[in-house]
């Protein structure tokens, strides 16, 4: 469908935003989205057509060829809107996301355009299910989300992104590369956070990566990037990055961190695959403190060769009496390690109720691990993880 064929005009529909609230609002959103989900591809096409018709200048913010990648914005929007019943976590995330969106050159009026396009697409595909209450629910939820993102973006005075020159690129394994960059000007971040990255080989395709080092005031960030099969950006970074390339980095995001002043309890860290990188940054930070809480790190992967950072971790642990590292593999085994999933290994090895817990890895691994920890008596408020991430 071409943008020209659309007859959509701002402003947003005029339903009062306070008609539905709380659980009812979330129920209406989830049920109505479930009804259009089988047509998600067509909905996405209509959404982008509508967006570019309402605000043609938005087109340049998106990747040149949208057919080549799934609809990241729409997927994200729907995902986030369905979380509106978790306002405390959402506000932190949305504020970070709003500041991060400045890297796309998103401006305030684009939020209205996206709202119009979203509601127009839903209306079109929900047909008779697009009731007054459903419209009100989506409008309320989108309105709250956009307000939080917009406010955070407007309050931010720092750069929208930082240029960073690649200093080093080397393979750690066949499919994992280490890339060291140095930013022009300091990008403030806390060990355990993540930043979005755009590389010159893949313009406008930003992806998140977690620095594996703590900030040291020299502007250097080290990334470990795994090439995922069929991945647009990761493969390019692993195979085609060269020293001298200039990357763009967005502002730091995320909730994983350990503060020297407030951390009194023992720490349990659980990391799958390249989810180890924020833990490496935190350990790098901890190594500089005078006194550390005892830390037990479980590092998991499918096969022993997936635990690419294990040898370094073992060497580090030999000099850090406060650190214990347990490798966990699903196939094959490492000396002193456990077999099985991380969730299983961690809960078999001990009782963790008196620990603060940090979890990092793929969304299914995070979900499975936290579910198992909760079933073993760990309180959710003791568990830190980045809850709203998409691949
Ligand atoms: C908070 C956060 C921190 C991250 N930190 C790191 C990091 O430090 N190092 C790192 O290597 N990656 C990290 N990632 C993953 C990274 O952002 C990209 O998602 C990944 O590199 C794939 O991008 P792509 O463009 O190559 O794949 P895409 O073109 O986006 O996807 C191609 C295909 O690969 C699948 N896919 C996407 N991601 C993965 C994955 N991780 N595993 C398996 N299949 C996948 C997709 O479903 C799709 O089918 C992080 C992600 C998040 C959300
Ligand atoms: C208000 C709610 C919004 C939410 C919850 C949201 C969320 C997200 C998320 C999570 C991503 C993927 C992460 C990333 O690539 O950085 C994304 C991508 C993007 N968003 Fe937003 N966004 C919102 C509004 C907007 C608006 C108003 C614009 C401007 C038109 C915009 C433009 C983009 C672009 C250009 C991308 C990259 C798309 C791609 O790579 O295909 N977003 N958004």
CSV table of C-alpha atoms and ligand atoms in Angstrom, one decimal:
chain,number,residue,atom,x,y,z
A,1,UNK,CA,0.0,0.0,0.0
A,2,UNK,CA,1.5,3.4,-0.9
A,3,UNK,CA,1.4,6.2,1.5
A,4,UNK,CA,-0.5,8.3,-1.1
A,5,UNK,CA,-3.4,5.9,-1.0
A,6,UNK,CA,-4.1,6.7,2.7
A,7,UNK,CA,-6.6,9.2,3.8
A,8,UNK,CA,-5.5,10.0,7.3
A,9,UNK,CA,-5.2,13.3,8.9
A,10,UNK,CA,-4.0,14.5,12.3
A,11,UNK,CA,-5.0,15.3,15.0
A,12,UNK,CA,-5.4,12.2,17.2
A,13,UNK,CA,-8.9,10.8,17.6
A,14,UNK,CA,-10.9,12.8,20.2
A,15,UNK,CA,-12.0,10.1,22.7
A,16,UNK,CA,-11.6,11.3,26.3
A,17,UNK,CA,-8.5,9.6,27.6
A,18,UNK,CA,-9.8,8.7,31.1
A,19,UNK,CA,-12.6,6.4,30.1
A,20,UNK,CA,-10.8,3.1,31.0
A,21,UNK,CA,-8.2,2.6,33.6
A,22,UNK,CA,-6.0,0.0,35.3
A,23,UNK,CA,-6.6,-3.7,34.7
A,24,UNK,CA,-9.5,-3.0,32.4
A,25,UNK,CA,-7.3,-0.9,30.2
A,26,UNK,CA,-4.6,-3.6,30.0
A,27,UNK,CA,-7.2,-6.3,29.3
A,28,UNK,CA,-8.8,-4.3,26.4
A,29,UNK,CA,-5.4,-3.7,24.9
A,30,UNK,CA,-4.2,-7.3,25.2
A,31,UNK,CA,-7.4,-8.8,23.9
A,32,UNK,CA,-7.8,-6.4,21.0
A,33,UNK,CA,-4.2,-6.8,19.9
A,34,UNK,CA,-4.5,-10.6,20.1
A,35,UNK,CA,-7.4,-10.2,17.6
A,36,UNK,CA,-5.1,-8.5,15.0
A,37,UNK,CA,-1.9,-10.4,15.7
A,38,UNK,CA,-2.4,-12.9,12.9
A,39,UNK,CA,-2.4,-10.0,10.5
A,40,UNK,CA,0.7,-8.3,12.1
A,41,UNK,CA,2.6,-8.0,8.8
A,42,UNK,CA,-0.3,-6.2,7.1
A,43,UNK,CA,-0.9,-4.1,10.1
A,44,UNK,CA,2.8,-3.0,10.1
A,45,UNK,CA,2.6,-2.1,6.5
A,46,UNK,CA,-0.5,0.0,7.0
A,47,UNK,CA,1.0,1.6,10.1
A,48,UNK,CA,4.2,2.7,8.3
A,49,UNK,CA,2.2,3.9,5.3
A,50,UNK,CA,0.0,5.9,7.6
A,51,UNK,CA,3.0,7.3,9.5
A,52,UNK,CA,4.7,8.4,6.3
A,53,UNK,CA,1.5,9.9,5.0
A,54,UNK,CA,0.9,11.9,8.2
A,55,UNK,CA,4.5,12.9,8.7
A,56,UNK,CA,6.5,12.4,5.5
A,57,UNK,CA,9.7,13.7,7.1
A,58,UNK,CA,9.7,10.6,9.4
A,59,UNK,CA,10.7,8.4,6.5
A,60,UNK,CA,14.3,9.5,6.6
A,61,UNK,CA,14.6,8.3,10.2
A,62,UNK,CA,14.0,4.7,9.3
A,63,UNK,CA,16.3,2.3,7.5
A,64,UNK,CA,16.4,2.7,3.7
A,65,UNK,CA,15.0,-0.8,3.1
A,66,UNK,CA,12.3,-1.5,5.5
A,67,UNK,CA,11.4,-4.8,3.8
A,68,UNK,CA,14.7,-6.2,4.9
A,69,UNK,CA,14.0,-6.1,8.6
A,70,UNK,CA,11.1,-6.7,10.8
A,71,UNK,CA,9.0,-3.8,12.0
A,72,UNK,CA,11.0,-2.8,15.1
A,73,UNK,CA,9.1,0.3,16.0
A,74,UNK,CA,5.7,-1.2,15.7
A,75,UNK,CA,6.7,-4.4,17.6
A,76,UNK,CA,8.2,-2.3,20.3
A,77,UNK,CA,5.2,-0.1,20.6
A,78,UNK,CA,2.8,-2.9,20.9
A,79,UNK,CA,5.0,-4.7,23.4
A,80,UNK,CA,5.5,-1.6,25.6
A,81,UNK,CA,1.8,-0.6,25.4
A,82,UNK,CA,0.9,-4.0,26.8
A,83,UNK,CA,3.1,-3.4,29.8
A,84,UNK,CA,1.3,-0.3,31.0
A,85,UNK,CA,0.3,-2.1,34.2
A,86,UNK,CA,4.0,-2.1,35.3
A,87,UNK,CA,4.3,1.7,35.6
A,88,UNK,CA,7.3,1.9,38.0
A,89,UNK,CA,9.6,-0.2,35.8
A,90,UNK,CA,8.1,1.4,32.7
A,91,UNK,CA,8.9,5.0,33.7
A,92,UNK,CA,12.6,4.3,34.1
A,93,UNK,CA,12.7,2.4,30.8
A,94,UNK,CA,10.7,4.9,28.9
A,95,UNK,CA,12.7,7.8,30.1
A,96,UNK,CA,15.9,6.1,28.9
A,97,UNK,CA,14.2,5.2,25.6
A,98,UNK,CA,13.0,8.8,25.1
A,99,UNK,CA,16.5,10.1,25.6
A,100,UNK,CA,17.8,7.3,23.4
A,101,UNK,CA,15.3,8.2,20.6
A,102,UNK,CA,17.1,11.6,20.1
A,103,UNK,CA,19.7,9.6,18.2
A,104,UNK,CA,17.1,8.9,15.5
A,105,UNK,CA,16.4,12.7,15.3
A,106,UNK,CA,12.8,12.1,16.6
A,107,UNK,CA,11.2,15.3,17.6
A,108,UNK,CA,8.1,16.0,19.7
A,109,UNK,CA,5.5,16.2,16.9
A,110,UNK,CA,6.6,12.8,15.6
A,111,UNK,CA,5.0,11.3,18.7
A,112,UNK,CA,1.6,12.6,17.6
A,113,UNK,CA,2.1,11.2,14.1
A,114,UNK,CA,3.0,7.7,15.5
A,115,UNK,CA,-0.1,7.8,17.7
A,116,UNK,CA,-2.3,8.7,14.8
A,117,UNK,CA,-0.8,5.9,12.6
A,118,UNK,CA,-1.0,3.4,15.4
A,119,UNK,CA,-4.7,4.0,16.1
A,120,UNK,CA,-5.5,4.2,12.4
A,121,UNK,CA,-3.9,0.8,11.8
A,122,UNK,CA,-5.6,-0.8,14.7
A,123,UNK,CA,-9.0,0.7,13.7
A,124,UNK,CA,-8.6,-0.6,10.2
A,125,UNK,CA,-7.8,-4.2,11.2
A,126,UNK,CA,-10.0,-4.5,14.3
A,127,UNK,CA,-13.1,-3.4,12.2
A,128,UNK,CA,-16.2,-3.8,14.4
A,129,UNK,CA,-14.0,-4.7,17.4
A,130,UNK,CA,-12.7,-1.2,17.4
A,131,UNK,CA,-15.2,0.0,20.1
A,132,UNK,CA,-15.2,3.3,22.0
A,133,UNK,CA,-13.6,1.6,25.0
A,134,UNK,CA,-10.9,-0.1,22.9
A,135,UNK,CA,-10.0,3.2,21.3
A,136,UNK,CA,-9.9,4.9,24.6
A,137,UNK,CA,-7.6,2.2,26.1
A,138,UNK,CA,-5.1,2.5,23.3
A,139,UNK,CA,-5.2,6.2,23.3
A,140,UNK,CA,-4.7,6.4,27.0
A,141,UNK,CA,-1.8,3.9,27.1
A,142,UNK,CA,0.0,5.4,24.1
A,143,UNK,CA,-0.6,8.9,25.5
A,144,UNK,CA,1.1,8.0,28.8
A,145,UNK,CA,4.0,6.3,27.1
A,146,UNK,CA,4.6,9.1,24.6
A,147,UNK,CA,4.3,11.7,27.4
A,148,UNK,CA,7.0,10.0,29.5
A,149,UNK,CA,9.4,9.6,26.5
A,150,UNK,CA,8.9,13.1,25.2
A,151,UNK,CA,9.4,14.7,28.6
A,152,UNK,CA,12.7,12.8,29.2
A,153,UNK,CA,13.9,13.7,25.7
A,154,UNK,CA,13.0,17.4,26.2
A,155,UNK,CA,14.8,17.5,29.5
A,156,UNK,CA,18.0,16.0,28.2
A,157,UNK,CA,20.7,18.5,27.2
A,158,UNK,CA,23.6,16.2,26.5
A,159,UNK,CA,24.5,14.9,23.0
A,160,UNK,CA,22.0,12.7,21.2
A,161,UNK,CA,24.9,10.4,20.2
A,162,UNK,CA,28.6,10.1,20.5
A,163,UNK,CA,31.1,9.4,17.6
A,164,UNK,CA,33.4,6.6,18.6
A,165,UNK,CA,36.5,5.4,16.6
A,166,UNK,CA,37.3,1.7,16.5
A,167,UNK,CA,40.7,1.1,18.0
A,168,UNK,CA,40.8,-2.7,17.9
A,169,UNK,CA,38.9,-5.5,16.4
A,170,UNK,CA,39.8,-9.2,17.0
A,171,UNK,CA,38.0,-12.5,17.0
A,172,UNK,CA,37.6,-14.2,20.4
A,173,UNK,CA,36.0,-17.2,18.7
A,174,UNK,CA,34.7,-18.0,15.3
A,175,UNK,CA,31.6,-15.9,15.8
A,176,UNK,CA,32.4,-13.6,18.7
A,177,UNK,CA,34.5,-10.4,18.2
A,178,UNK,CA,35.9,-8.0,20.6
A,179,UNK,CA,35.7,-4.4,19.5
A,180,UNK,CA,37.4,-1.5,21.4
A,181,UNK,CA,36.3,2.0,20.6
A,182,UNK,CA,37.1,5.4,21.9
A,183,UNK,CA,34.4,8.1,22.1
A,184,UNK,CA,34.9,11.8,21.2
A,185,UNK,CA,33.9,13.3,24.5
A,186,UNK,CA,32.9,11.2,27.4
A,187,UNK,CA,29.8,9.0,27.1
A,188,UNK,CA,28.6,8.7,30.7
A,189,UNK,CA,27.7,5.2,31.7
A,190,UNK,CA,27.5,2.9,34.7
A,191,UNK,CA,29.1,-0.6,34.6
A,192,UNK,CA,26.3,-3.0,33.7
A,193,UNK,CA,24.5,-0.7,31.3
A,194,UNK,CA,24.0,-0.9,27.6
A,195,UNK,CA,24.2,1.5,24.7
A,196,UNK,CA,22.8,1.5,21.1
A,197,UNK,CA,25.3,1.3,18.3
A,198,UNK,CA,25.2,2.3,14.6
A,199,UNK,CA,28.1,1.1,12.4
A,200,UNK,CA,29.0,2.6,9.1
A,201,UNK,CA,28.5,-0.7,7.3
A,202,UNK,CA,24.8,-0.7,8.3
A,203,UNK,CA,23.4,2.9,8.4
A,204,UNK,CA,20.3,3.5,10.5
A,205,UNK,CA,20.2,0.0,11.9
A,206,UNK,CA,20.9,0.6,15.6
A,207,UNK,CA,21.5,-2.3,17.9
A,208,UNK,CA,22.1,-2.6,21.6
A,209,UNK,CA,25.4,-3.8,23.1
A,210,UNK,CA,26.7,-3.8,26.6
A,211,UNK,CA,30.2,-2.5,27.3
A,212,UNK,CA,32.3,-5.3,28.9
A,213,UNK,CA,34.5,-2.7,30.8
A,214,UNK,CA,33.8,-0.2,33.6
A,215,UNK,CA,34.2,3.5,32.6
A,216,UNK,CA,37.7,4.8,33.4
A,217,UNK,CA,37.4,8.3,32.2
A,218,UNK,CA,39.4,7.6,29.0
A,219,UNK,CA,36.4,7.2,26.7
A,220,UNK,CA,37.2,3.6,25.9
A,221,UNK,CA,34.5,1.0,25.6
A,222,UNK,CA,35.0,-2.7,24.8
A,223,UNK,CA,32.2,-4.7,23.2
A,224,UNK,CA,31.9,-8.4,22.7
A,225,UNK,CA,29.6,-9.1,19.7
A,226,UNK,CA,28.3,-12.4,18.7
A,227,UNK,CA,27.3,-12.9,15.0
A,228,UNK,CA,23.8,-14.3,15.1
A,229,UNK,CA,22.8,-16.4,12.1
A,230,UNK,CA,21.0,-14.2,9.5
A,231,UNK,CA,21.7,-11.1,11.6
A,232,UNK,CA,22.0,-7.8,9.8
A,233,UNK,CA,24.3,-5.9,12.1
A,234,UNK,CA,26.1,-8.5,14.3
A,235,UNK,CA,27.6,-10.4,11.4
A,236,UNK,CA,28.8,-7.2,9.8
A,237,UNK,CA,30.5,-6.1,13.0
A,238,UNK,CA,32.1,-9.5,13.6
A,239,UNK,CA,33.3,-9.9,10.0
A,240,UNK,CA,33.8,-6.4,8.5
A,241,UNK,CA,34.7,-3.9,11.3
A,242,UNK,CA,38.1,-2.3,10.9
A,243,UNK,CA,40.2,-0.1,13.1
A,244,UNK,CA,39.5,3.5,12.1
A,245,UNK,CA,35.8,2.9,11.5
A,246,UNK,CA,33.6,5.5,13.2
A,247,UNK,CA,30.6,4.2,15.1
A,248,UNK,CA,27.8,6.2,16.7
A,249,UNK,CA,26.8,5.3,20.2
A,250,UNK,CA,23.5,6.3,21.9
A,251,UNK,CA,23.2,7.2,25.6
A,252,UNK,CA,23.6,4.6,28.3
A,253,UNK,CA,20.5,2.6,29.3
A,254,UNK,CA,19.6,-0.3,31.6
A,255,UNK,CA,19.1,-1.1,35.3
A,256,UNK,CA,21.9,-3.5,36.0
A,257,UNK,CA,24.4,-2.0,38.3
A,258,UNK,CA,26.0,-2.4,41.7
A,259,UNK,CA,26.6,0.6,43.9
A,260,UNK,CA,29.4,0.5,46.4
A,261,UNK,CA,27.6,2.6,48.9
A,262,UNK,CA,24.3,0.6,49.0
A,263,UNK,CA,25.4,-3.0,48.3
A,264,UNK,CA,25.6,-4.8,51.6
A,265,UNK,CA,24.3,-8.2,50.6
A,266,UNK,CA,26.0,-11.0,48.8
A,267,UNK,CA,25.6,-11.0,45.0
A,268,UNK,CA,24.5,-13.7,42.7
A,269,UNK,CA,25.2,-13.1,39.0
A,270,UNK,CA,23.6,-15.2,36.3
A,271,UNK,CA,24.7,-14.7,32.7
A,272,UNK,CA,24.0,-16.5,29.4
A,273,UNK,CA,26.1,-16.1,26.3
A,274,UNK,CA,27.1,-12.5,25.6
A,275,UNK,CA,24.9,-11.6,28.5
A,276,UNK,CA,28.2,-12.0,30.4
A,277,UNK,CA,29.3,-8.5,29.1
A,278,UNK,CA,27.5,-6.4,31.7
A,279,UNK,CA,28.7,-8.7,34.4
A,280,UNK,CA,32.3,-8.3,33.2
A,281,UNK,CA,31.9,-4.6,33.4
A,282,UNK,CA,30.5,-4.8,36.9
A,283,UNK,CA,33.4,-7.2,38.0
A,284,UNK,CA,35.8,-4.7,36.4
A,285,UNK,CA,34.3,-2.0,38.6
A,286,UNK,CA,34.2,-4.2,41.7
A,287,UNK,CA,37.9,-5.0,41.3
A,288,UNK,CA,38.6,-1.3,42.1
A,289,UNK,CA,36.7,-1.2,45.4
A,290,UNK,CA,38.5,-1.8,48.7
A,291,UNK,CA,35.9,-4.2,50.1
A,292,UNK,CA,33.6,-6.3,48.0
A,293,UNK,CA,30.6,-8.4,48.8
A,294,UNK,CA,31.1,-12.1,48.0
A,295,UNK,CA,30.0,-12.7,44.4
A,296,UNK,CA,28.9,-16.0,42.8
A,297,UNK,CA,28.7,-15.9,39.0
A,298,UNK,CA,27.1,-18.6,37.0
A,299,UNK,CA,28.0,-18.3,33.3
A,300,UNK,CA,26.0,-20.5,30.9
A,301,UNK,CA,26.0,-21.5,27.3
A,302,UNK,CA,25.0,-24.4,25.2
A,303,UNK,CA,28.5,-25.9,24.7
A,304,UNK,CA,31.8,-25.3,26.5
A,305,UNK,CA,33.1,-23.3,23.5
A,306,UNK,CA,30.2,-20.9,23.9
A,307,UNK,CA,31.7,-19.8,27.3
A,308,UNK,CA,34.2,-17.7,25.5
A,309,UNK,CA,35.1,-15.5,28.5
A,310,UNK,CA,35.5,-18.4,31.0
A,311,UNK,CA,39.3,-18.7,30.9
A,312,UNK,CA,39.7,-14.9,31.6
A,313,UNK,CA,37.1,-15.2,34.3
A,314,UNK,CA,38.9,-18.1,35.9
A,315,UNK,CA,42.2,-16.1,35.9
A,316,UNK,CA,40.4,-13.1,37.3
A,317,UNK,CA,38.8,-15.2,40.1
A,318,UNK,CA,42.2,-16.6,41.1
A,319,UNK,CA,43.2,-13.0,42.1
A,320,UNK,CA,39.8,-12.1,43.6
A,321,UNK,CA,39.0,-14.2,46.6
A,322,UNK,CA,35.5,-12.7,46.8
A,323,UNK,CA,34.5,-14.2,43.4
A,324,UNK,CA,33.4,-17.7,42.6
A,325,UNK,CA,32.6,-18.6,39.0
A,326,UNK,CA,30.6,-21.7,38.0
A,327,UNK,CA,30.4,-22.6,34.3
A,328,UNK,CA,27.1,-24.2,33.1
A,329,UNK,CA,26.7,-26.0,29.8
A,330,UNK,CA,23.8,-27.9,28.3
A,331,UNK,CA,25.9,-30.2,26.2
A,332,UNK,CA,29.4,-31.3,27.2
A,333,UNK,CA,30.9,-30.2,30.5
A,334,UNK,CA,33.8,-28.1,31.9
A,335,UNK,CA,35.8,-29.1,34.9
A,336,UNK,CA,34.1,-28.0,38.0
A,337,UNK,CA,31.1,-26.9,36.0
A,338,UNK,CA,27.4,-27.9,36.0
A,339,UNK,CA,25.3,-29.5,33.2
A,340,UNK,CA,21.9,-28.3,32.3
A,341,UNK,CA,20.2,-24.9,32.0
A,342,UNK,CA,21.3,-21.9,34.1
A,343,UNK,CA,18.0,-21.9,35.9
A,344,UNK,CA,18.4,-25.5,37.0
A,345,UNK,CA,22.1,-25.2,37.9
A,346,UNK,CA,21.7,-22.1,40.0
A,347,UNK,CA,18.8,-23.4,42.0
A,348,UNK,CA,20.5,-26.8,42.5
A,349,UNK,CA,23.6,-25.2,43.8
A,350,UNK,CA,22.2,-23.3,46.7
A,351,UNK,CA,19.6,-21.1,48.4
A,352,UNK,CA,19.9,-17.5,47.3
A,353,UNK,CA,17.3,-15.7,49.5
A,354,UNK,CA,19.9,-13.6,51.2
A,355,UNK,CA,21.5,-12.5,47.9
A,356,UNK,CA,20.9,-9.6,45.5
A,357,UNK,CA,20.6,-11.2,42.1
A,358,UNK,CA,21.6,-9.8,38.6
A,359,UNK,CA,20.4,-11.7,35.5
A,360,UNK,CA,21.5,-11.0,31.9
A,361,UNK,CA,21.0,-13.0,28.6
A,362,UNK,CA,18.3,-13.7,26.1
A,363,UNK,CA,14.7,-12.8,27.1
A,364,UNK,CA,13.7,-16.5,27.4
A,365,UNK,CA,16.7,-17.3,29.5
A,366,UNK,CA,15.9,-14.3,31.8
A,367,UNK,CA,12.3,-15.3,32.1
A,368,UNK,CA,13.1,-19.0,32.9
A,369,UNK,CA,15.7,-18.1,35.4
A,370,UNK,CA,13.7,-15.6,37.3
A,371,UNK,CA,10.6,-17.9,37.4
A,372,UNK,CA,12.8,-20.7,38.9
A,373,UNK,CA,14.4,-18.3,41.5
A,374,UNK,CA,11.0,-17.0,42.6
A,375,UNK,CA,9.8,-20.6,43.0
A,376,UNK,CA,12.8,-21.1,45.3
A,377,UNK,CA,11.9,-18.2,47.5
A,378,UNK,CA,13.9,-15.3,46.1
A,379,UNK,CA,11.9,-12.1,46.2
A,380,UNK,CA,11.4,-10.3,42.9
A,381,UNK,CA,12.5,-7.0,44.3
A,382,UNK,CA,16.0,-8.5,44.9
A,383,UNK,CA,16.3,-9.4,41.2
A,384,UNK,CA,17.7,-6.9,38.8
A,385,UNK,CA,17.4,-7.4,35.0
A,386,UNK,CA,16.6,-5.3,32.0
A,387,UNK,CA,12.9,-6.1,31.6
A,388,UNK,CA,11.9,-4.5,28.4
A,389,UNK,CA,14.3,-5.6,25.7
A,390,UNK,CA,13.6,-6.8,22.2
A,391,UNK,CA,16.2,-8.7,20.1
B,1,LIG,C1,20.0,-4.9,26.3
B,1,LIG,C2,20.7,-5.6,25.2
B,1,LIG,C3,22.1,-5.8,25.3
B,1,LIG,C4,22.7,-6.6,24.3
B,1,LIG,N1,24.1,-6.7,24.4
B,1,LIG,C5,24.7,-7.5,23.5
B,1,LIG,C6,26.1,-7.7,23.6
B,1,LIG,O1,26.8,-7.2,24.5
B,1,LIG,N2,26.7,-8.5,22.6
B,1,LIG,C7,26.0,-9.1,21.6
B,1,LIG,O2,26.6,-9.8,20.8
B,1,LIG,N3,24.6,-8.9,21.5
B,1,LIG,C8,24.0,-8.1,22.4
B,1,LIG,N4,22.6,-7.8,22.3
B,1,LIG,C9,21.9,-8.4,21.1
B,1,LIG,C10,22.1,-7.3,19.9
B,1,LIG,O3,21.5,-6.1,20.3
B,1,LIG,C11,21.4,-7.7,18.6
B,1,LIG,O4,20.1,-8.1,18.8
B,1,LIG,C12,22.1,-8.9,18.0
B,1,LIG,O5,23.5,-8.5,17.7
B,1,LIG,C13,21.4,-9.3,16.6
B,1,LIG,O6,21.4,-8.2,15.8
B,1,LIG,P1,21.4,-8.4,14.2
B,1,LIG,O7,21.1,-7.1,13.5
B,1,LIG,O8,22.6,-9.1,13.8
B,1,LIG,O9,20.1,-9.4,14.0
B,1,LIG,P2,18.7,-9.0,13.4
B,1,LIG,O10,18.9,-8.7,11.9
B,1,LIG,O11,18.1,-8.0,14.3
B,1,LIG,O12,18.0,-10.4,13.6
B,1,LIG,C14,18.2,-11.4,12.7
B,1,LIG,C15,17.7,-12.7,13.2
B,1,LIG,O13,18.4,-13.1,14.4
B,1,LIG,C16,17.5,-13.3,15.5
B,1,LIG,N5,18.3,-12.8,16.7
B,1,LIG,C17,18.4,-11.5,17.0
B,1,LIG,N6,19.1,-11.4,18.1
B,1,LIG,C18,19.5,-12.7,18.5
B,1,LIG,C19,20.3,-13.2,19.5
B,1,LIG,N7,20.8,-12.4,20.5
B,1,LIG,N8,20.4,-14.6,19.5
B,1,LIG,C20,19.9,-15.4,18.6
B,1,LIG,N9,19.1,-14.9,17.6
B,1,LIG,C21,18.9,-13.6,17.5
B,1,LIG,C22,16.3,-12.5,15.2
B,1,LIG,O14,15.2,-13.1,15.9
B,1,LIG,C23,16.2,-12.6,13.7
B,1,LIG,O15,15.6,-13.8,13.3
B,1,LIG,C24,22.0,-7.1,23.2
B,1,LIG,C25,20.6,-6.9,23.2
B,1,LIG,C26,20.0,-6.2,24.2
B,1,LIG,C27,18.5,-6.0,24.1
B,2,LIG,C1,6.0,6.5,21.9
B,2,LIG,C2,6.3,5.4,21.9
B,2,LIG,C3,7.5,4.7,21.3
B,2,LIG,C4,8.1,3.6,21.8
B,2,LIG,C5,7.6,2.8,23.0
B,2,LIG,C6,9.2,3.3,20.9
B,2,LIG,C7,10.0,2.2,21.1
B,2,LIG,C8,11.0,1.8,20.2
B,2,LIG,C9,11.9,0.7,20.4
B,2,LIG,C10,12.0,-0.1,21.7
B,2,LIG,C11,12.7,0.6,19.3
B,2,LIG,C12,13.7,-0.5,19.0
B,2,LIG,C13,15.0,-0.1,19.7
B,2,LIG,C14,15.9,0.7,18.8
B,2,LIG,O1,16.1,0.4,17.7
B,2,LIG,O2,16.4,1.7,19.4
B,2,LIG,C15,12.3,1.7,18.4
B,2,LIG,C16,12.9,1.9,17.2
B,2,LIG,C17,12.6,3.0,16.5
B,2,LIG,N1,11.8,4.1,16.8
B,2,LIG,FE1,10.6,4.2,18.4
B,2,LIG,N2,9.3,4.2,19.9
B,2,LIG,C18,8.3,5.1,20.1
B,2,LIG,C19,8.1,6.3,19.4
B,2,LIG,C20,8.8,6.6,18.3
B,2,LIG,C21,8.5,7.8,17.5
B,2,LIG,C22,7.5,8.9,17.8
B,2,LIG,C23,9.4,7.8,16.4
B,2,LIG,C24,9.5,8.8,15.3
B,2,LIG,C25,8.9,8.6,14.2
B,2,LIG,C26,10.2,6.6,16.6
B,2,LIG,C27,11.1,6.1,15.7
B,2,LIG,C28,11.9,5.0,15.8
B,2,LIG,C29,12.8,4.5,14.8
B,2,LIG,C30,13.2,5.3,13.5
B,2,LIG,C31,13.3,3.3,15.2
B,2,LIG,C32,14.3,2.4,14.5
B,2,LIG,C33,13.4,1.5,13.6
B,2,LIG,C34,14.1,0.5,12.9
B,2,LIG,O3,15.3,0.2,13.1
B,2,LIG,O4,13.4,-0.2,12.1
B,2,LIG,N3,9.8,5.9,17.7
B,2,LIG,N4,11.3,2.4,19.0
